[in-house]
Amino acid sequence: MTTKLYRNARIYTPVMGGSSARRGTEQGEITVWLSGSILVSGGRIKSVGEEASVSKNLSPADVDMEIDLGGAAVVPGFVDPHTHACFAALREGEFSMRLAGRSYLDILKAGGGILSSVRKVRGTSEDELYAFSKKVLSSTLSYGTTTIEIKSGYGLDTEAELKMLRAIARVGRETPQSVVPTFMGAHAVPEEYKTKPDDYAALMCTEMLPAIARSGLAKFCDIFCEDGVFDVAQSRRILSRAKELGFRLKIHADEVNDLGGAALAGELGAVSAEHLLAASDAGIDAMANAGVVADLLPATAYSLKKPFARARKMIERGVPVALATDLNPGSCFCQSMPFVISLAIMGMNMTPEEALTGATLNAAWSIGMEKEVGSLEAGKLADFVVLDGETPAVLAYASGVRPILSVWKRGERVA
Ligand code: NIG
Ligand code: FE
C-alpha cells in the first residue's frame, strides 16, 4: 500500500460532529490548518492537521512519496448530491423557448421538457447512455466533483428505468468518482398515462418499485411533487411504498409552487428535500424538526430566472443546507460546483464557510455518504480539491473561471 504525504497546504474542512448534518451555526464552522498536511495510505486519510503534528511520529521510511501543494487552499472534494446526469440528448432549443417567455411547466405540459428526454432515452441503447453520462461526469470531475448522485427518471417504464440504472452503475464502476444511484420513476407522468396518472402511481407501487428494489441498483427513491406532475397524495403513496421496500427517500419539493412537499419530506422522514424555491415557513419548520437536509440548487433558480431558495431562513430555523448542481438537460445544464457555490454566496447570502459545508459534508449526509466523504478526516477517502487561491472564498471571488489547480480522488490526481 502506497503512503503519501501531502504537505504545504492551507486546509479548510468542515468536520463531523454528532450524528446529523451540520445545522444552524455549525454550518459555518470550518476547521483551518494553515500549514497543513494530509497523510494518505491506500487512498484513505491516515491523519490530517498541522504539518508538525501529522509528521511528528513519522520517519522517512514510512512515506513513499511527498507532494508539495504549494501553499494553496485545499478543501474536501465536492459532493454533488442531486443530478440527472444520465440522458441521451441536450434540450438547448427548449432553453431558447424559455428565454422567449414559455414556462418550464408549460413546456412539460405540452409534451416537451422531461417527456422529450424520455422519448430520447427510450430509443437509446444502454451503451450510448453510458457513454453520454461518462462524458458529462468527466466534465464535473474537472470542476472538483469527486462524489456524485445520479437519478434515473427519463425511462418511466420498468425496462427503460432499469436500463438507465445499469448505465449509471457502469459509469460508477468506470469513473474515478463515487456514484450514488437514485431511482426516479416518478419524475413525470409518462405520455401513455397522461389521462390516468393514478394508474401510473399504482404501477409504480405494484411493479416498478419492487423490480428496482430486487435489482439492487438504487439506494434512494425520489419524486417530482409539483403542480401537473405528482400531487402530495400520489407522492405520499409512492414514497411510502418505496420506504417499505427499503429505499431512502428524497423529494423534489416546492420547486415552482408551494404544494406542501417540504412538509411531506418532514412527515415521511426523507433524507433530503430538493429545490424548495417556494417552500413555506411551515414546510421549513417541518424539515428542521425531522432533520431533513435541504438540497438547494441555485443554478436551477438562475437558469429558470426564479428567486433563489431562502437559505438564510433555513439555516436560522435549523435546517442543514446542502448544495447541488441539478445537472440535467432541461432546467439546468450546470456542471460546476464552484459556480453553484458562487451563486450560494452571492445570491443566497451564505457565507463561504456555510457554502463549503453545503457542497461537501452536508451534501454527503444527504446521499448517505457521510462516513466516506465530505470532510478531510482520518478514515475517510482522500478526496480533495486544490484551489487557485488562499481561501475557499476564491470560489466566489474568481467568477466565471475555474479556480482549481488540481483534483484528487483516493489520493490520486484525477484532474
Ligand atoms: O430538478 N424538476 C424536475 N426535474 C429536474 C429537471 C429535469 C429536466 O428538466 O429534465 C429538476 O429541475
Ligand atoms: Fe432535479
XYZ file of C-alpha atoms and ligand atoms in Angstrom:
428
model
C 0.000 0.000 0.000
C 1.459 3.342 -1.044
C 1.714 6.004 1.648
C 1.766 9.628 0.523
C 2.312 12.808 2.464
C 0.686 15.946 1.018
C 2.224 18.998 2.578
C 2.311 22.789 2.380
C -1.469 23.162 2.171
C -3.904 25.648 3.644
C -6.567 23.135 4.634
C -10.211 24.177 5.107
C -12.690 21.495 6.083
C -15.933 21.012 7.959
C -15.715 18.196 10.488
C -18.239 15.590 11.582
C -19.876 16.387 14.870
C -22.664 14.265 16.206
C -24.980 12.102 14.233
C -26.528 14.521 11.779
C -25.668 17.032 9.099
C -24.344 20.428 10.172
C -27.154 22.824 11.006
C -27.600 26.343 12.344
C -24.304 27.943 13.378
C -22.489 24.608 12.878
C -22.993 25.033 9.125
C -20.401 27.834 9.149
C -17.831 26.123 11.394
C -14.763 25.240 9.362
C -11.519 23.827 10.727
C -8.441 25.525 9.300
C -4.823 24.319 9.262
C -2.674 26.948 7.588
C 0.481 24.802 7.378
C -1.461 21.639 6.828
C -0.580 18.109 5.804
C -2.558 15.054 4.809
C -1.120 11.568 5.285
C -2.759 9.080 2.915
C -2.422 5.314 2.743
C -4.321 3.072 0.356
C -6.429 6.038 -0.789
C -7.674 6.864 2.715
C -6.690 9.623 5.101
C -4.474 8.320 7.926
C -4.091 11.685 9.577
C -4.615 15.343 8.760
C -3.795 18.572 10.548
C -0.900 20.960 11.084
C 2.239 19.589 9.445
C 4.146 19.450 12.725
C 1.587 17.182 14.313
C 0.996 14.965 11.233
C 4.703 14.283 10.753
C 5.593 14.076 14.472
C 5.912 10.306 14.679
C 6.729 9.693 11.014
C 10.115 8.508 9.843
C 11.189 8.953 6.183
C 10.778 5.199 5.703
C 7.056 5.486 6.483
C 6.369 7.690 3.459
C 6.690 6.535 -0.171
C 6.007 9.899 -1.765
C 5.841 13.526 -0.675
C 3.715 16.009 -2.592
C 4.080 19.763 -2.083
C 0.766 21.543 -2.659
C 2.429 24.948 -2.937
C 0.624 26.703 -0.094
C -2.718 26.694 -1.905
C -6.115 26.321 -0.245
C -7.254 22.702 -0.071
C -10.887 21.719 0.501
C -12.702 18.358 0.516
C -13.686 17.046 -2.917
C -17.098 18.460 -3.820
C -20.097 16.194 -3.338
C -22.885 16.878 -5.838
C -25.956 15.298 -4.228
C -28.561 15.982 -6.922
C -28.101 15.370 -10.630
C -29.940 13.917 -13.592
C -26.631 13.310 -15.366
C -27.786 10.289 -17.388
C -29.621 11.342 -20.543
C -29.385 10.989 -24.281
C -29.553 14.498 -25.733
C -29.413 18.152 -24.780
C -32.506 20.429 -24.931
C -30.966 23.710 -25.991
C -33.962 24.584 -28.172
C -36.178 24.438 -25.113
C -33.846 26.828 -23.295
C -34.400 29.345 -26.090
C -38.170 28.861 -25.727
C -37.869 29.642 -22.021
C -35.818 32.746 -22.790
C -38.630 33.806 -25.108
C -41.138 33.504 -22.267
C -42.531 29.912 -22.221
C -42.551 28.477 -18.716
C -40.781 25.257 -17.742
C -44.008 23.588 -16.592
C -45.908 24.720 -19.742
C -43.307 23.069 -21.938
C -43.695 19.856 -19.906
C -47.499 20.047 -20.112
C -47.253 20.286 -23.903
C -45.287 17.009 -24.001
C -41.810 18.586 -24.116
C -39.329 19.039 -21.275
C -38.747 15.862 -19.269
C -41.041 13.966 -21.673
C -38.840 14.796 -24.658
C -35.851 13.388 -22.734
C -37.941 10.284 -22.034
C -38.583 9.726 -25.756
C -34.843 10.026 -26.443
C -33.755 7.747 -23.603
C -36.258 5.041 -24.524
C -34.750 4.984 -28.023
C -31.117 4.989 -26.870
C -29.016 1.922 -26.062
C -27.508 1.308 -22.640
C -24.016 1.677 -24.139
C -24.828 5.078 -25.607
C -26.394 6.256 -22.348
C -23.279 5.129 -20.516
C -21.020 6.989 -22.962
C -23.032 10.228 -22.754
C -23.145 10.144 -18.978
C -19.445 9.298 -18.640
C -18.558 12.325 -20.772
C -20.691 14.657 -18.656
C -19.178 13.223 -15.473
C -15.626 13.841 -16.601
C -16.550 17.489 -17.029
C -17.916 17.622 -13.452
C -14.729 15.950 -12.226
C -12.632 18.743 -13.705
C -14.693 21.166 -11.581
C -13.858 19.250 -8.413
C -16.823 16.889 -8.034
C -15.415 13.660 -6.593
C -18.747 12.180 -5.440
C -21.989 12.494 -7.374
C -25.574 11.329 -7.122
C -27.326 10.438 -10.393
C -31.057 9.907 -10.792
C -32.889 7.776 -13.299
C -36.248 9.184 -14.391
C -36.056 9.542 -18.170
C -37.278 5.981 -18.772
C -40.616 5.957 -16.933
C -41.254 2.279 -17.534
C -39.618 -0.639 -15.758
C -37.296 -1.682 -18.576
C -36.128 1.807 -19.529
C -35.577 2.757 -15.875
C -33.515 -0.408 -15.326
C -31.527 0.407 -18.477
C -30.707 3.847 -17.060
C -29.772 2.419 -13.660
C -27.477 -0.167 -15.263
C -25.797 2.607 -17.283
C -25.408 4.647 -14.088
C -23.903 1.640 -12.272
C -21.414 1.171 -15.106
C -20.429 4.843 -15.005
C -19.885 4.356 -11.270
C -17.506 1.484 -11.950
C -15.608 3.289 -14.676
C -15.244 6.859 -13.448
C -12.915 7.745 -10.567
C -15.891 9.445 -8.881
C -18.044 7.752 -6.236
C -21.529 7.477 -7.763
C -24.745 7.168 -5.742
C -27.775 5.978 -7.763
C -31.348 7.182 -7.199
C -34.499 5.744 -8.773
C -36.813 8.479 -10.023
C -39.537 6.646 -11.922
C -41.879 9.345 -10.619
C -40.107 12.168 -12.477
C -43.139 12.833 -14.706
C -46.322 11.084 -15.739
C -45.410 9.294 -18.992
C -47.399 10.138 -22.134
C -49.204 6.777 -22.184
C -50.624 7.528 -18.713
C -51.418 11.195 -19.380
C -55.142 10.808 -18.678
C -54.727 8.300 -15.820
C -51.909 9.427 -13.505
C -53.289 7.382 -10.606
C -52.805 4.243 -12.692
C -49.143 5.207 -13.150
C -48.817 5.728 -9.373
C -50.316 2.248 -8.917
C -47.871 0.771 -11.452
C -45.001 2.396 -9.553
C -46.162 0.714 -6.338
C -47.012 -2.737 -7.662
C -44.454 -3.272 -10.423
C -41.723 -0.671 -10.832
C -40.582 -0.132 -7.242
C -40.459 -3.863 -6.422
C -38.492 -4.557 -9.636
C -35.970 -1.804 -8.927
C -35.666 -2.941 -5.308
C -34.918 -6.501 -6.492
C -32.263 -5.200 -8.895
C -30.366 -3.520 -6.052
C -29.453 -0.733 -8.496
C -30.723 2.256 -6.472
C -30.230 3.430 -2.897
C -32.711 6.304 -2.941
C -36.151 6.940 -4.388
C -37.040 10.479 -5.488
C -40.256 12.043 -6.847
C -41.228 15.314 -8.566
C -44.010 16.645 -6.309
C -45.353 19.576 -8.323
C -48.492 21.013 -9.947
C -49.301 18.940 -13.014
C -46.774 16.239 -12.079
C -47.387 14.258 -8.825
C -49.595 15.770 -6.155
C -48.994 15.322 -2.428
C -51.336 12.318 -2.114
C -49.679 10.469 -5.010
C -46.233 11.389 -3.710
C -47.094 10.115 -0.230
C -48.389 6.848 -1.672
C -45.352 6.205 -3.889
C -42.762 7.241 -1.327
C -44.411 5.224 1.459
C -44.227 2.127 -0.737
C -40.579 2.930 -1.549
C -39.807 3.235 2.158
C -41.456 -0.140 2.813
C -39.180 -1.663 0.168
C -36.061 -0.274 1.841
C -35.318 2.826 -0.250
C -34.198 6.022 1.459
C -36.274 8.994 0.342
C -35.742 12.265 -1.490
C -38.384 14.707 -2.771
C -38.272 17.427 -5.444
C -40.411 19.716 -3.303
C -41.929 23.144 -3.831
C -39.677 23.868 -6.834
C -42.158 26.084 -8.667
C -45.292 26.058 -6.494
C -45.744 25.525 -2.757
C -47.657 22.257 -2.720
C -46.512 21.180 0.737
C -43.681 18.963 -0.461
C -41.307 20.190 2.253
C -43.837 19.260 4.932
C -44.276 15.842 3.287
C -40.492 15.350 3.448
C -40.689 16.013 7.194
C -43.696 13.720 7.623
C -42.036 10.794 5.828
C -38.588 11.314 7.350
C -36.990 11.857 3.932
C -33.223 12.214 3.931
C -33.500 15.361 1.835
C -35.920 17.689 0.100
C -34.703 19.389 -3.048
C -35.172 22.808 -4.723
C -37.583 24.399 -2.200
C -37.753 27.725 -4.087
C -41.351 28.161 -2.922
C -41.162 26.313 0.425
C -43.353 27.848 3.153
C -42.270 28.682 6.711
C -44.287 25.699 7.948
C -42.540 23.433 5.449
C -39.136 24.699 6.559
C -40.027 24.051 10.216
C -41.260 20.543 9.413
C -37.906 19.839 7.762
C -35.984 21.261 10.730
C -37.961 19.128 13.191
C -37.380 15.942 11.211
C -33.705 16.660 10.395
C -34.331 16.694 6.626
C -31.427 18.157 4.628
C -32.361 20.939 2.183
C -30.593 20.266 -1.119
C -30.550 23.723 -2.683
C -29.922 24.162 -6.402
C -29.242 27.842 -7.043
C -28.048 27.230 -10.605
C -31.559 25.974 -11.415
C -33.164 29.103 -9.978
C -30.670 31.091 -12.092
C -31.468 29.115 -15.230
C -35.243 29.337 -14.647
C -34.915 33.047 -13.740
C -36.652 32.446 -10.388
C -35.838 33.888 -6.960
C -33.336 31.764 -5.041
C -34.403 29.470 -2.180
C -34.402 31.032 1.285
C -31.140 29.548 2.518
C -30.716 32.081 5.344
C -34.157 31.327 6.732
C -33.446 27.594 6.544
C -30.121 27.907 8.358
C -31.708 30.135 11.016
C -34.512 27.608 11.552
C -32.011 24.747 11.926
C -32.334 23.042 8.545
C -28.979 21.640 7.318
C -28.334 23.068 3.852
C -26.557 21.161 1.067
C -25.738 22.482 -2.411
C -26.031 20.682 -5.740
C -25.912 21.427 -9.463
C -29.151 19.636 -10.547
C -27.199 18.898 -13.749
C -29.849 17.929 -16.311
C -30.626 18.660 -19.969
C -33.653 20.862 -19.172
C -33.973 23.166 -16.178
C -30.226 23.485 -15.534
C -27.285 22.234 -17.570
C -24.716 23.126 -14.892
C -21.611 21.007 -14.378
C -19.735 23.226 -11.965
C -19.941 23.068 -8.181
C -17.755 26.228 -7.973
C -20.484 28.074 -9.918
C -23.128 26.718 -7.520
C -21.037 27.762 -4.503
C -20.583 31.183 -6.034
C -24.367 31.588 -6.505
C -24.951 30.369 -2.930
C -22.638 33.084 -1.625
C -23.679 35.919 -3.934
C -27.353 35.049 -4.458
C -28.449 33.254 -1.277
C -26.172 35.191 1.101
C -24.497 32.113 2.511
C -21.012 32.703 3.892
C -18.121 30.970 2.102
C -17.828 28.672 5.135
C -21.526 27.743 5.066
C -21.360 27.166 1.325
C -18.281 24.955 1.712
C -20.074 22.776 4.273
C -23.087 22.686 1.941
C -21.025 21.499 -1.022
C -19.120 18.866 0.953
C -20.178 17.404 4.308
C -23.903 18.250 4.281
C -24.091 17.087 0.674
C -22.503 13.796 1.761
C -25.107 13.414 4.526
C -27.891 13.995 2.026
C -26.803 10.959 -0.025
C -25.797 8.688 2.851
C -22.064 9.066 2.145
C -21.074 10.944 5.307
C -18.873 8.137 6.628
C -16.820 8.013 3.415
C -16.506 11.537 2.027
C -17.382 15.199 2.593
C -14.631 16.202 5.026
C -10.902 15.770 5.453
C -10.778 13.491 8.469
C -8.907 10.302 9.345
C -10.609 7.220 7.919
C -12.333 8.985 5.013
C -11.350 8.783 1.352
C -8.516 11.136 0.392
C -10.704 13.237 -1.932
C -9.704 16.884 -2.187
C -9.532 19.928 -4.427
C -6.558 22.266 -4.570
C -7.904 25.770 -5.196
C -6.195 28.520 -7.150
C -6.287 30.829 -4.139
C -5.651 31.152 -0.433
C -9.182 30.644 0.943
C -12.432 28.989 -0.154
C -13.798 32.490 -0.840
C -11.885 32.354 -4.135
C -14.733 30.142 -5.374
C -16.930 33.265 -5.499
C -14.189 35.887 -5.829
C -12.849 34.438 -9.090
C -16.081 34.479 -11.053
C -16.563 32.850 -14.441
C -13.307 30.921 -14.328
C -12.200 27.552 -12.950
C -10.412 28.459 -9.712
C -8.939 24.976 -9.371
C -5.345 23.804 -9.680
C -5.924 20.077 -9.258
C -8.464 17.459 -8.177
C -7.562 14.328 -6.185
C -9.642 11.176 -5.647
C -8.463 8.462 -3.238
C -5.110 10.246 -3.163
C -4.641 10.106 -6.962
C -4.641 13.140 -9.203
C -7.690 12.914 -11.483
C -7.913 16.430 -12.958
O -34.690 19.016 -10.820
N -37.780 19.258 -11.634
C -37.638 18.144 -12.096
N -36.534 17.600 -12.547
C -35.362 18.321 -12.899
C -35.362 18.761 -14.300
C -35.294 17.638 -15.236
C -35.436 18.055 -16.667
O -35.932 19.144 -16.998
O -35.027 17.233 -17.493
C -35.060 19.410 -11.913
O -35.168 20.598 -12.185
Fe -33.695 17.663 -10.081
